[in-house]
Every structure is written in structure tokens, then in C-alpha cells.
Short mmCIF file of C-alpha atoms in Angstrom, two decimals:
data_model
loop_
_atom_site.label_atom_id
_atom_site.label_comp_id
_atom_site.label_asym_id
_atom_site.label_seq_id
_atom_site.Cartn_x
_atom_site.Cartn_y
_atom_site.Cartn_z
CA MET D 196 147.36 49.59 71.40
CA TYR D 197 149.35 52.75 70.85
CA ALA D 198 147.34 54.61 73.51
CA ARG D 199 147.94 51.83 76.04
CA ARG D 200 151.70 51.89 75.45
CA ARG D 201 151.76 55.68 75.62
CA ARG D 202 149.75 55.68 78.85
CA GLY D 203 152.15 53.13 80.37
CA TYR D 204 155.14 55.21 79.31
CA PHE D 205 153.80 58.42 80.83
CA LEU D 206 152.77 56.63 84.02
CA MET D 207 156.25 55.18 84.46
CA MET D 208 157.94 58.49 83.70
CA GLY D 209 155.61 60.25 86.15
CA VAL D 210 156.62 57.79 88.86
CA CYS D 211 160.26 58.43 87.97
CA ILE D 212 159.87 62.19 88.38
CA VAL D 213 157.93 61.82 91.64
CA LEU D 214 160.60 59.52 93.06
CA PHE D 215 163.45 61.80 92.08
CA VAL D 216 161.86 65.05 93.24
CA SER D 217 160.54 63.64 96.51
CA ALA D 218 163.88 61.97 97.26
CA TRP D 219 165.74 65.26 97.21
CA ALA D 220 162.91 67.53 98.37
CA PHE D 221 162.06 65.90 101.68
CA VAL D 222 163.15 62.24 102.02
CA ARG D 223 166.82 63.29 102.29
CA LEU D 224 165.96 65.21 105.44
CA TRP D 225 165.06 61.95 107.20
CA SER D 226 167.25 59.37 105.50
CA MET D 227 170.01 59.91 102.98
CA PRO D 228 170.30 56.19 102.10
CA ALA D 229 166.56 56.06 101.36
CA ALA D 230 166.86 59.12 99.11
CA ILE D 231 169.76 57.54 97.23
CA ALA D 232 167.83 54.28 96.86
CA MET D 233 164.86 56.20 95.48
CA CYS D 234 167.13 57.87 92.92
CA VAL D 235 168.62 54.53 91.89
CA VAL D 236 165.10 53.18 91.31
CA ALA D 237 164.21 56.36 89.40
CA MET D 238 167.34 55.90 87.28
CA VAL D 239 166.25 52.41 86.17
CA ILE D 240 162.71 53.41 85.16
CA PRO D 241 163.39 55.46 81.93
CA PRO D 242 164.99 52.60 79.93
CA ILE D 243 162.18 50.27 80.97
CA ALA D 244 159.60 52.92 80.04
CA ALA D 245 161.21 53.28 76.60
CA MET D 246 161.01 49.51 76.10
CA VAL D 247 157.35 49.51 77.10
CA ALA D 248 156.56 52.41 74.75
CA ASN D 249 158.37 50.83 71.80
CA ARG D 250 157.28 47.24 72.35
CA ARG D 251 155.81 45.73 69.24
CA GLY D 252 152.43 44.11 69.67
CA PRO D 253 151.36 41.00 67.76
CA ASP D 254 149.09 43.02 65.48
CA ASP D 255 151.48 45.94 64.95
CA ARG D 256 153.16 46.35 61.59
CA TRP D 257 156.03 48.80 61.60
CA TRP D 258 159.10 48.04 59.57
CA ASP D 259 157.62 45.02 57.82
CA ASP D 260 154.88 46.95 56.03
CA PRO D 261 154.63 46.12 52.35
CA SER D 262 157.06 48.21 50.32
CA GLY D 263 154.85 48.46 47.25
CA ASP D 264 157.12 46.29 45.11
CA PRO D 265 155.13 43.04 44.73
CA LYS D 266 158.16 40.90 43.88
CA SER D 267 160.16 42.18 46.85
CA ASP D 268 157.19 41.82 49.23
CA GLU D 269 156.59 38.28 48.00
CA TRP D 270 160.25 37.41 48.53
CA TRP D 271 160.30 38.82 52.09
CA ASP D 272 157.02 37.08 52.94
CA GLU D 273 158.49 33.81 51.72
CA LEU D 274 161.53 34.30 53.97
CA ASP D 275 159.31 35.16 56.95
CA GLY D 276 157.06 32.17 56.31
CA LYS D 277 154.02 34.34 55.62
CA LYS D 278 151.49 33.90 52.89
CA ARG D 279 150.05 36.92 51.13
CA HIS D 280 146.35 37.16 50.60
#
């Protein structure tokens, strides 16, 4: 899952760079409003790419990994409605 998220992130950031560079390299020569629109779209992509890269999948365990303290883990699992095996 990590590779899929990373691939999505780099794809989106690549599109962002292509939009930005092409907008000011050659699109501005034909249409300044189109170049500005491309930059606005490129500006929106990085936050979305960060959300895609950091999205937590259903099988991912990040901050809720067991701490090693059985009593604490049992207490948190009870609060989360999980049962330990």
C-alpha cells in the first residue's frame, strides 16, 4: 500500500511541475489567462498530493500500534471497541 500511495504522490507532483513549467515556458506566449489558470491548478495539487500520500488505509497501523504495556494497550483497545487476540 505504501508503494501505491508513494506512486500517486509522485505522479501528482510531476503533473504539478509540468503544469507550472509549461505555463510559464510557452503557454504564456499564447494566452496569459490560460497560463494563470494552469498555475492555479498547479497550486492546488500539492496539498491534495500530501493527503493522498498520508492517507491511512484500512490495514495500516501507525499511531495505534501496541505500546508494549499490556494494561495500557488493553485499555485503549477497550475504548476503541477492539478485542485483542
